[in-house]
Coordinates of C-alpha atoms and ligand atoms in Angstrom, one line a residue:
M8 CA 2.8 -2.4 20.2
S9 CA 4.5 -5.3 18.7
F10 CA 3.3 -8.7 17.9
G11 CA 5.1 -11.7 16.7
R12 CA 4.7 -15.5 15.7
L13 CA 1.2 -16.9 16.6
S14 CA 0.9 -19.9 18.8
R15 CA -0.8 -23.3 18.0
R16 CA -3.3 -22.5 20.7
H17 CA -4.5 -19.4 18.6
F18 CA -5.2 -21.3 15.7
A19 CA -7.1 -23.9 17.7
R20 CA -9.2 -21.2 19.1
L21 CA -9.8 -19.9 15.6
A22 CA -10.7 -23.2 14.3
G23 CA -13.1 -23.3 17.1
G24 CA -14.6 -20.0 15.8
A25 CA -14.0 -17.9 18.8
V26 CA -13.9 -14.2 18.3
L27 CA -10.2 -12.9 18.8
G28 CA -8.9 -9.7 19.6
L29 CA -12.4 -8.2 18.6
S30 CA -14.7 -6.8 21.4
A31 CA -18.3 -8.0 20.6
T32 CA -19.3 -4.3 21.8
P33 CA -17.8 -1.2 20.5
T34 CA -14.6 0.1 22.2
H35 CA -15.6 3.8 21.5
S36 CA -18.8 5.6 20.8
A37 CA -20.1 5.1 17.3
D38 CA -20.8 9.0 17.5
A39 CA -17.2 10.0 18.3
G40 CA -17.7 12.5 15.6
G41 CA -20.8 13.8 16.9
T42 CA -22.9 11.9 14.2
Q43 CA -23.7 8.1 13.9
Q44 CA -20.9 7.9 11.4
G45 CA -17.9 8.8 13.5
F46 CA -14.3 7.7 13.7
P47 CA -12.3 7.4 17.1
A48 CA -10.7 10.5 18.3
G49 CA -7.2 10.7 17.1
F50 CA -7.9 8.8 14.1
R51 CA -5.3 10.0 11.2
W52 CA -6.7 11.0 8.0
G53 CA -4.2 11.6 5.1
T54 CA -3.5 11.1 1.5
A55 CA -1.1 8.5 -0.1
T56 CA 1.6 8.9 -3.3
S57 CA 4.7 7.5 -4.3
A58 CA 7.9 9.1 -5.4
Y59 CA 8.0 7.7 -8.8
Q60 CA 4.7 8.5 -9.7
I61 CA 4.8 12.1 -8.9
E62 CA 8.4 13.5 -8.4
G63 CA 9.7 14.0 -11.7
A64 CA 13.4 15.2 -11.8
V65 CA 14.5 12.0 -12.8
N66 CA 18.1 13.5 -13.5
E67 CA 18.3 15.7 -10.7
D68 CA 20.8 16.1 -7.8
G69 CA 22.7 12.9 -8.3
R70 CA 19.7 10.5 -8.8
G71 CA 20.5 7.1 -10.3
P72 CA 18.3 5.4 -12.9
A73 CA 15.5 3.5 -11.7
I74 CA 14.2 0.1 -13.3
W75 CA 10.9 2.2 -14.0
D76 CA 12.9 4.8 -15.9
R77 CA 14.2 2.1 -18.1
F78 CA 11.0 0.1 -18.6
A79 CA 8.9 3.2 -19.2
H80 CA 11.2 4.3 -22.0
M81 CA 10.9 0.7 -24.0
P82 CA 8.2 0.9 -26.6
G83 CA 5.1 -1.0 -25.9
T84 CA 5.0 -0.6 -22.0
I85 CA 3.0 2.5 -21.1
I86 CA -0.4 2.6 -23.0
D87 CA -0.1 6.4 -23.8
R88 CA 3.5 6.1 -24.5
S89 CA 4.2 8.4 -21.7
N90 CA 6.7 8.4 -18.9
A91 CA 7.3 9.8 -15.6
D92 CA 10.4 12.0 -16.5
V93 CA 8.2 15.0 -15.0
A94 CA 5.3 13.4 -13.7
C95 CA 3.6 16.1 -11.5
D96 CA 7.0 17.9 -10.9
H97 CA 6.3 17.2 -7.1
Y98 CA 10.3 17.5 -6.5
R99 CA 9.9 21.2 -7.4
L100 CA 6.3 21.7 -6.4
Y101 CA 6.4 19.9 -2.9
R102 CA 5.5 23.2 -1.0
D103 CA 2.4 23.8 -3.0
D104 CA 1.4 20.2 -2.6
I105 CA 1.6 20.3 1.0
Q106 CA -0.7 23.5 1.1
L107 CA -3.1 21.2 -0.7
M108 CA -2.8 18.7 2.2
K109 CA -3.3 21.5 4.6
G110 CA -6.1 22.7 2.8
L111 CA -7.8 19.3 3.3
G112 CA -7.3 19.4 7.1
A113 CA -5.2 16.3 6.6
T114 CA -3.1 15.3 9.7
A115 CA -0.8 12.7 7.9
Y116 CA 0.8 12.2 4.9
R117 CA 2.0 8.8 3.1
F118 CA 4.8 9.3 0.7
S119 CA 7.7 7.2 -0.6
I120 CA 11.5 7.7 -0.6
A121 CA 13.2 7.0 -3.9
W122 CA 16.0 4.4 -3.5
P123 CA 18.1 5.7 -6.4
R124 CA 18.0 9.2 -5.0
V125 CA 19.7 8.3 -1.8
F126 CA 21.8 5.2 -3.2
P127 CA 22.3 6.3 -7.0
D128 CA 23.9 2.6 -7.5
G129 CA 21.8 0.9 -5.1
L130 CA 24.4 0.4 -2.6
G131 CA 27.8 1.8 -1.8
T132 CA 28.3 5.6 -1.4
P133 CA 25.1 7.6 -0.4
N134 CA 24.2 10.6 -2.3
P135 CA 23.7 13.5 0.2
K136 CA 21.5 15.5 -2.1
G137 CA 19.1 12.8 -2.5
L138 CA 18.2 12.5 1.2
D139 CA 18.4 16.3 1.5
F140 CA 14.8 16.5 -0.6
Y141 CA 13.2 14.2 1.7
D142 CA 14.5 16.3 4.7
R143 CA 13.0 19.5 3.2
L144 CA 9.7 17.5 2.4
I145 CA 9.5 16.2 6.0
D146 CA 10.3 19.6 7.7
E147 CA 7.6 21.3 5.5
L148 CA 5.1 18.6 6.3
L149 CA 5.9 18.9 10.0
A150 CA 5.8 23.0 10.0
N151 CA 2.3 22.5 8.4
G152 CA 1.1 20.0 11.3
I153 CA 1.0 16.9 8.9
E154 CA 2.7 13.9 10.3
P155 CA 5.1 12.1 7.8
F156 CA 4.5 8.4 7.2
A157 CA 7.4 7.2 4.8
T158 CA 7.4 4.2 2.6
L159 CA 11.0 2.6 1.8
Y160 CA 10.2 1.1 -1.3
H161 CA 7.4 1.8 -3.8
W162 CA 9.0 -0.2 -6.8
D163 CA 11.6 2.1 -7.8
L164 CA 14.5 -0.5 -7.7
P165 CA 17.9 1.1 -8.8
Q166 CA 18.7 0.0 -12.2
A167 CA 22.2 -1.0 -11.3
L168 CA 21.0 -3.6 -8.9
Q169 CA 18.9 -4.9 -11.6
D170 CA 21.8 -5.1 -14.2
Q171 CA 24.3 -6.3 -11.7
S172 CA 22.4 -9.3 -9.9
G173 CA 19.0 -9.5 -11.3
G174 CA 17.2 -7.2 -8.8
W175 CA 15.0 -9.2 -6.7
M176 CA 15.9 -12.4 -8.3
S177 CA 19.0 -12.2 -5.9
R178 CA 19.1 -12.3 -2.1
D179 CA 21.9 -9.8 -2.6
T180 CA 19.2 -7.0 -3.2
A181 CA 17.3 -7.9 -0.1
R182 CA 20.3 -7.4 1.9
A183 CA 21.2 -4.1 -0.2
F184 CA 17.6 -2.9 0.8
A185 CA 18.2 -3.4 4.6
D186 CA 21.3 -1.3 4.2
Y187 CA 19.4 1.5 2.5
A188 CA 16.8 1.1 5.2
A189 CA 19.5 1.3 7.9
Y190 CA 20.7 4.5 6.3
V191 CA 17.4 6.1 5.8
A192 CA 16.2 5.1 9.5
E193 CA 19.3 6.6 10.8
R194 CA 18.9 10.1 9.0
L195 CA 15.0 10.3 9.3
T196 CA 13.4 8.7 12.4
D197 CA 14.3 11.7 14.5
R198 CA 11.2 13.2 12.6
V199 CA 9.4 10.3 11.0
S200 CA 8.1 7.8 13.6
H201 CA 6.1 5.6 11.2
V202 CA 8.1 3.7 8.6
F203 CA 6.4 1.3 6.0
T204 CA 8.9 -1.2 4.5
I205 CA 7.9 -2.6 1.0
N206 CA 4.5 -1.4 -1.0
E207 CA 2.5 -4.3 -2.2
C208 CA 5.0 -7.2 -2.5
S209 CA 2.5 -9.1 -4.3
R210 CA 2.2 -6.7 -7.3
L211 CA 5.8 -6.0 -7.7
V212 CA 6.3 -9.8 -7.9
H213 CA 3.5 -10.7 -9.9
L214 CA 3.2 -7.8 -12.3
G215 CA 6.8 -7.1 -12.2
H216 CA 8.4 -10.5 -12.7
G217 CA 5.8 -12.9 -13.6
L218 CA 3.3 -11.0 -16.0
G219 CA 5.9 -8.4 -17.3
I220 CA 3.2 -5.5 -16.8
D221 CA 5.3 -3.5 -14.4
A222 CA 9.1 -3.0 -14.3
P223 CA 11.2 -4.7 -14.7
G224 CA 8.9 -6.4 -17.3
L225 CA 10.0 -9.9 -16.6
K226 CA 7.9 -13.2 -17.2
L227 CA 9.7 -15.7 -15.0
P228 CA 8.8 -19.4 -14.7
Q229 CA 6.8 -20.2 -11.5
A230 CA 9.9 -21.4 -9.5
E231 CA 11.8 -18.5 -10.3
L232 CA 8.9 -16.2 -9.5
N233 CA 8.3 -18.0 -6.0
Q234 CA 12.2 -17.2 -5.2
V235 CA 11.6 -13.6 -6.2
R236 CA 8.5 -13.6 -3.7
H237 CA 10.8 -15.1 -1.1
N238 CA 13.4 -12.6 -1.7
V239 CA 11.1 -9.8 -1.6
A240 CA 9.7 -11.0 1.8
L241 CA 13.1 -11.3 3.3
G242 CA 14.1 -7.8 2.2
H243 CA 10.9 -6.8 4.2
G244 CA 12.1 -8.8 7.1
L245 CA 16.0 -7.6 7.0
S246 CA 14.8 -4.1 6.7
V247 CA 12.4 -4.4 9.8
Q248 CA 15.6 -5.4 11.7
A249 CA 17.8 -2.6 10.1
I250 CA 15.2 0.1 11.3
R251 CA 15.0 -1.3 14.8
A252 CA 18.5 -1.3 14.8
R253 CA 19.3 2.1 13.4
G254 CA 16.3 4.1 13.8
R255 CA 15.3 5.9 16.8
P256 CA 13.9 3.7 19.6
G257 CA 10.1 3.8 19.4
T258 CA 10.0 4.0 15.6
K259 CA 7.1 2.0 14.4
V260 CA 7.4 -0.1 11.5
G261 CA 5.3 -2.6 9.2
P262 CA 4.6 -3.5 5.7
A263 CA 1.9 -1.8 3.2
E264 CA 0.4 -4.9 1.4
N265 CA -2.7 -5.5 -0.8
L266 CA -3.9 -8.5 0.7
V267 CA -6.4 -10.9 -1.1
V268 CA -9.7 -9.6 0.0
C269 CA -12.0 -12.4 0.9
V270 CA -15.5 -11.3 1.8
P271 CA -18.4 -13.8 3.1
A272 CA -21.0 -14.1 0.4
I273 CA -23.7 -14.1 2.9
D274 CA -23.0 -12.9 6.6
T275 CA -23.3 -16.3 8.5
P276 CA -20.8 -17.6 11.3
A277 CA -19.9 -20.6 9.1
N278 CA -19.3 -18.2 5.9
V279 CA -17.2 -15.7 8.3
R280 CA -15.2 -18.5 9.3
A281 CA -14.8 -19.6 5.8
A282 CA -13.6 -16.2 4.7
E283 CA -11.1 -16.2 7.4
M284 CA -9.7 -19.3 6.5
A285 CA -9.5 -18.2 2.8
T286 CA -7.8 -14.8 3.9
R287 CA -4.9 -17.0 5.6
E288 CA -4.5 -19.4 2.7
L289 CA -4.9 -17.0 -0.1
N290 CA -2.2 -14.6 1.5
G291 CA 0.0 -17.4 2.1
G292 CA 2.8 -16.0 0.1
Y293 CA 3.2 -12.6 1.9
L294 CA 1.2 -11.5 5.0
T295 CA 0.7 -15.0 6.4
V296 CA 4.5 -15.9 6.3
M297 CA 5.2 -12.4 7.5
L298 CA 3.1 -12.7 10.5
E299 CA 3.2 -16.4 11.2
G300 CA 6.9 -17.4 10.1
Q301 CA 5.9 -20.2 8.1
Y302 CA 4.9 -21.1 4.6
I303 CA 1.5 -22.7 5.4
D304 CA 0.6 -26.0 3.9
G305 CA -1.9 -24.6 1.4
F306 CA 0.6 -22.4 0.1
L307 CA 3.5 -25.2 -0.2
A308 CA 0.9 -27.6 -1.6
Q309 CA -0.1 -25.1 -4.5
A310 CA 3.6 -24.2 -5.2
G311 CA 4.6 -27.8 -5.3
K312 CA 7.8 -28.6 -7.0
D313 CA 8.0 -24.9 -7.6
A314 CA 8.1 -23.7 -4.0
P315 CA 10.9 -21.3 -3.0
K316 CA 14.1 -22.7 -1.3
Y317 CA 14.5 -21.3 2.2
T318 CA 16.0 -21.7 5.7
A319 CA 14.5 -21.8 9.0
E320 CA 16.5 -18.7 9.7
D321 CA 15.0 -16.8 6.8
L322 CA 11.4 -17.4 8.1
R323 CA 12.6 -16.2 11.3
I324 CA 13.8 -13.0 9.7
I325 CA 10.9 -12.4 7.5
S326 CA 8.5 -12.8 10.7
S327 CA 10.3 -10.1 12.6
P328 CA 7.8 -8.5 14.7
I329 CA 6.1 -5.6 13.4
D330 CA 4.2 -2.6 15.0
F331 CA 1.3 -2.2 12.6
L332 CA 0.0 -3.5 9.2
G333 CA -0.5 -1.4 6.4
L334 CA -3.6 -2.3 4.0
N335 CA -4.1 -1.0 0.6
I336 CA -7.8 -1.9 -0.3
Y337 CA -9.5 -1.1 -3.4
K338 CA -11.7 -4.1 -4.1
P339 CA -13.2 -7.5 -2.9
D340 CA -11.1 -10.3 -4.6
H341 CA -13.3 -13.2 -3.4
Y342 CA -16.8 -13.9 -2.2
V343 CA -16.5 -17.1 -0.1
L344 CA -18.9 -19.7 1.2
A345 CA -18.2 -22.4 3.7
A346 CA -17.9 -25.7 2.1
D347 CA -17.7 -29.4 3.3
N348 CA -14.3 -29.9 1.5
E349 CA -10.7 -30.1 2.5
R350 CA -9.9 -26.3 2.4
G351 CA -13.3 -25.5 4.3
F352 CA -14.3 -22.8 1.8
T353 CA -15.3 -22.4 -1.9
L354 CA -14.9 -19.1 -3.9
A355 CA -18.2 -17.7 -5.7
P356 CA -17.4 -16.7 -9.4
F357 CA -17.9 -13.1 -10.1
P358 CA -20.8 -12.7 -12.4
A359 CA -20.0 -10.6 -15.6
S360 CA -22.7 -8.0 -14.4
F361 CA -20.6 -7.0 -11.1
P362 CA -20.1 -3.4 -10.7
H363 CA -16.8 -2.0 -11.7
M364 CA -15.3 1.5 -11.4
D365 CA -13.3 3.1 -14.2
A366 CA -10.9 0.2 -14.5
D367 CA -11.5 -3.4 -15.1
W368 CA -9.9 -4.5 -12.0
L369 CA -11.5 -2.2 -9.9
R370 CA -14.5 -3.9 -8.5
F371 CA -17.1 -1.8 -6.7
G372 CA -17.4 -3.7 -3.3
P373 CA -17.3 -1.4 -0.3
E374 CA -17.8 -4.1 2.2
A375 CA -13.9 -5.1 1.4
M376 CA -13.3 -2.4 3.5
Y377 CA -14.9 -4.0 6.5
W378 CA -14.1 -7.4 6.1
A379 CA -10.3 -7.0 5.0
P380 CA -9.1 -5.4 8.4
R381 CA -11.4 -7.4 10.4
H382 CA -10.3 -10.8 9.1
A383 CA -6.5 -9.5 9.6
A384 CA -7.2 -8.4 13.0
K385 CA -8.6 -11.6 14.2
L386 CA -6.4 -13.9 12.3
W387 CA -3.2 -12.3 13.3
D388 CA -4.0 -10.7 16.6
L389 CA -3.1 -7.2 15.4
R390 CA -3.3 -4.3 17.5
S391 CA -2.7 -1.4 15.0
I392 CA -3.6 -1.2 11.2
Y393 CA -3.6 1.4 8.7
I394 CA -5.4 1.6 5.4
T395 CA -2.5 2.7 3.4
E396 CA -4.5 3.1 0.2
N397 CA -8.0 3.4 -1.1
G398 CA -9.7 5.4 -3.9
T399 CA -10.5 5.0 -7.5
S400 CA -9.7 6.3 -10.8
A401 CA -12.5 8.3 -12.7
T402 CA -12.6 9.9 -16.2
D403 CA -12.9 13.4 -14.3
E404 CA -13.6 15.6 -17.4
P405 CA -14.0 19.1 -16.4
A406 CA -17.6 20.5 -16.6
A407 CA -18.4 23.7 -18.7
D408 CA -17.8 25.7 -15.7
G409 CA -14.2 24.2 -15.2
N410 CA -14.9 22.0 -12.4
V411 CA -14.6 18.2 -12.1
H412 CA -17.9 16.8 -10.5
D413 CA -16.4 13.4 -9.7
L414 CA -19.7 12.1 -8.3
D415 CA -18.6 8.6 -8.8
R416 CA -15.3 8.9 -6.9
V417 CA -17.5 10.7 -4.0
M418 CA -19.9 7.8 -4.3
Y419 CA -17.1 5.3 -4.0
L420 CA -15.3 6.9 -1.3
R421 CA -18.5 7.4 0.8
N422 CA -19.4 3.7 0.8
Y423 CA -15.9 2.4 1.4
L424 CA -15.5 4.7 4.6
Q425 CA -18.9 3.9 5.7
Q426 CA -17.6 0.2 6.0
L427 CA -14.4 1.5 7.6
Q428 CA -16.7 3.2 10.2
R429 CA -18.5 -0.2 10.8
A430 CA -15.3 -1.6 11.5
T431 CA -13.8 0.9 13.8
S432 CA -16.9 1.1 15.7
Q433 CA -16.7 -2.7 16.3
G434 CA -13.5 -2.4 17.8
V435 CA -11.2 -3.3 14.6
P436 CA -8.1 -1.6 15.6
V437 CA -7.8 0.8 12.4
A438 CA -5.7 3.9 13.4
G439 CA -5.7 5.7 10.1
Y440 CA -6.7 6.0 6.2
F441 CA -4.6 7.3 3.5
L442 CA -6.7 8.1 0.4
W443 CA -5.1 7.3 -3.1
S444 CA -4.3 9.9 -4.3
L445 CA -3.7 13.5 -3.4
I446 CA -3.1 14.2 -7.1
D447 CA -3.5 12.5 -10.6
N448 CA -0.2 11.1 -11.4
F449 CA 1.9 8.7 -13.4
E450 CA -0.5 5.5 -13.0
W451 CA 2.3 3.1 -14.0
A452 CA 1.6 1.2 -17.2
D453 CA -1.8 3.3 -17.7
G454 CA 0.6 6.4 -17.8
Y455 CA -1.7 9.3 -17.4
Q456 CA -5.0 7.9 -18.6
K457 CA -6.1 6.8 -15.4
R458 CA -6.7 9.6 -12.7
F459 CA -6.8 8.7 -9.0
G460 CA -6.3 12.2 -7.5
I461 CA -9.0 14.3 -5.6
Y462 CA -6.9 17.2 -7.2
R463 CA -7.0 17.3 -10.9
V464 CA -3.4 18.0 -12.5
D465 CA -3.1 19.6 -16.0
F466 CA -0.1 17.9 -17.2
R467 CA 0.8 20.6 -19.6
T468 CA 0.6 23.5 -17.1
Q469 CA 1.1 21.4 -13.6
R470 CA -2.0 23.3 -12.5
R471 CA -3.7 21.6 -9.6
T472 CA -7.6 21.9 -9.4
P473 CA -9.7 20.4 -6.6
K474 CA -12.3 17.9 -7.5
L475 CA -15.9 17.7 -5.9
S476 CA -14.0 14.8 -4.1
A477 CA -11.5 16.9 -2.3
S478 CA -14.5 19.1 -1.0
F479 CA -16.1 15.7 0.1
Y480 CA -12.7 14.5 1.7
R481 CA -12.3 17.9 3.4
E482 CA -15.7 17.5 5.1
V483 CA -15.0 13.8 6.2
I484 CA -11.9 15.1 8.0
K485 CA -13.5 18.2 9.6
Q486 CA -16.3 16.0 11.1
N487 CA -14.0 12.9 11.6
A488 CA -17.1 11.2 10.3
V489 CA -18.6 9.9 6.9
V490 CA -20.9 12.7 5.5
Ligands
BG6_5 C1 -1.7 0.3 -6.0 C2 -0.5 1.1 -6.0 O1 -1.6 -1.0 -6.4 O2 -2.5 0.8 -6.9 C3 -0.4 2.7 -6.5 O3 0.4 0.9 -4.7 C4 -1.1 2.5 -7.8 O4 0.9 2.7 -6.9 C5 -2.5 2.2 -7.5 O5 -1.1 3.8 -8.3 C6 -3.5 2.2 -8.8 O6 -3.1 1.2 -9.5 P1 -3.1 1.5 -11.3 O7 -2.4 0.2 -11.6 O8 -4.4 1.5 -11.6 O9 -2.1 2.4 -11.5

């Protein structure tokens, strides 16, 4: 199902507080899984990974260098001085990793395609061996009854594009991305029916180009940063069009974004409305423009003289109709209260004692998993949402018996999944969930110090061992319910 721009009427109704797109009563039985915790029949259960974080084999079969190769080898960028040259060696061990998924009973898998394997220089002549790897991976997934969901860009930009045109600082990169998307669509959509364009535009812009924590490690002034943001959004839109033009008819396409999650501090109609308004405004640079085709006043007012330069045609491209929205949800970003001010809301500050998981940024707030898809579905009249990432890092030390009893991760997942079940039982159109992550991997600037996998990886031997959370997830999938 496609959806495009929203009408003024839509927002008039929203401002009036009417419930949009959500039925007041569940559209399916809350006990679909045989318990009160059930998910809809046919709900997709999977795990998520990304190419750079697991594949290794960075010099194999004609792959070109990526900006993360260069960045990770620069002193002071990765906390444990590691890199992803080998990572989980998934390039060689992919068959074994698919068996792990099969053992979980997973029905879907979200992976990413490494642009520099397919176009070592970012554009020009494709490298046939690069795409061969994904052919093998997809065929193996299908042979094991697992549906492939492919992400086109999870931050591994070909270094050549960074060197030649400044990467995402240039609109040329958005066009090169669309050419790459067209080529991949032509080759893979005979077997891949769901394609994600860009993973987390906001993080690649802010951490990569503003704070310099992620590759390419730039700290651009605000005006240039906003232009990067615009170019990335344009890349998303152009790639949607390229996939429609060159992919198999019926291929479904959408972004995978880590939206700013706004939770009503107290669940009253006024606060819920305020949290919706906050969601729309605080996602003004990405989802709102993708889904509405406009930079809203709140965004432009905040950007001021640093606002991006764009044309009306750009906005039309960025808001090309999509088939689903992918949401990466880890934490609540704001608790919101209704306010009698210009914005209509105020953000409550987080107290220092607010609970965290094993990372400063990872707040424990399971209700994020209920409100984020609910707000998105209502604000933008969505018919299909996937939770494209959710999970947590944990210390994961093996116990004396060699097992990893990651009770903290199990507790986190159980609570977040309960909130997801709450959403689906009320008719919020979430069609699947991808747990981040299948295996411990290269966690960007954290190197191998943060572990997000439900399988532990011994990076000296590449041995994978199931954690307690793998048993938990297997049971969830089996029962199609929170256990
Ligand atoms: C998401 C990314 O932002 O968070 C993943 O899409 C990443 O690639 C995950 O691994 C965890 O983030 P971090 O910064 O702790 O590695």
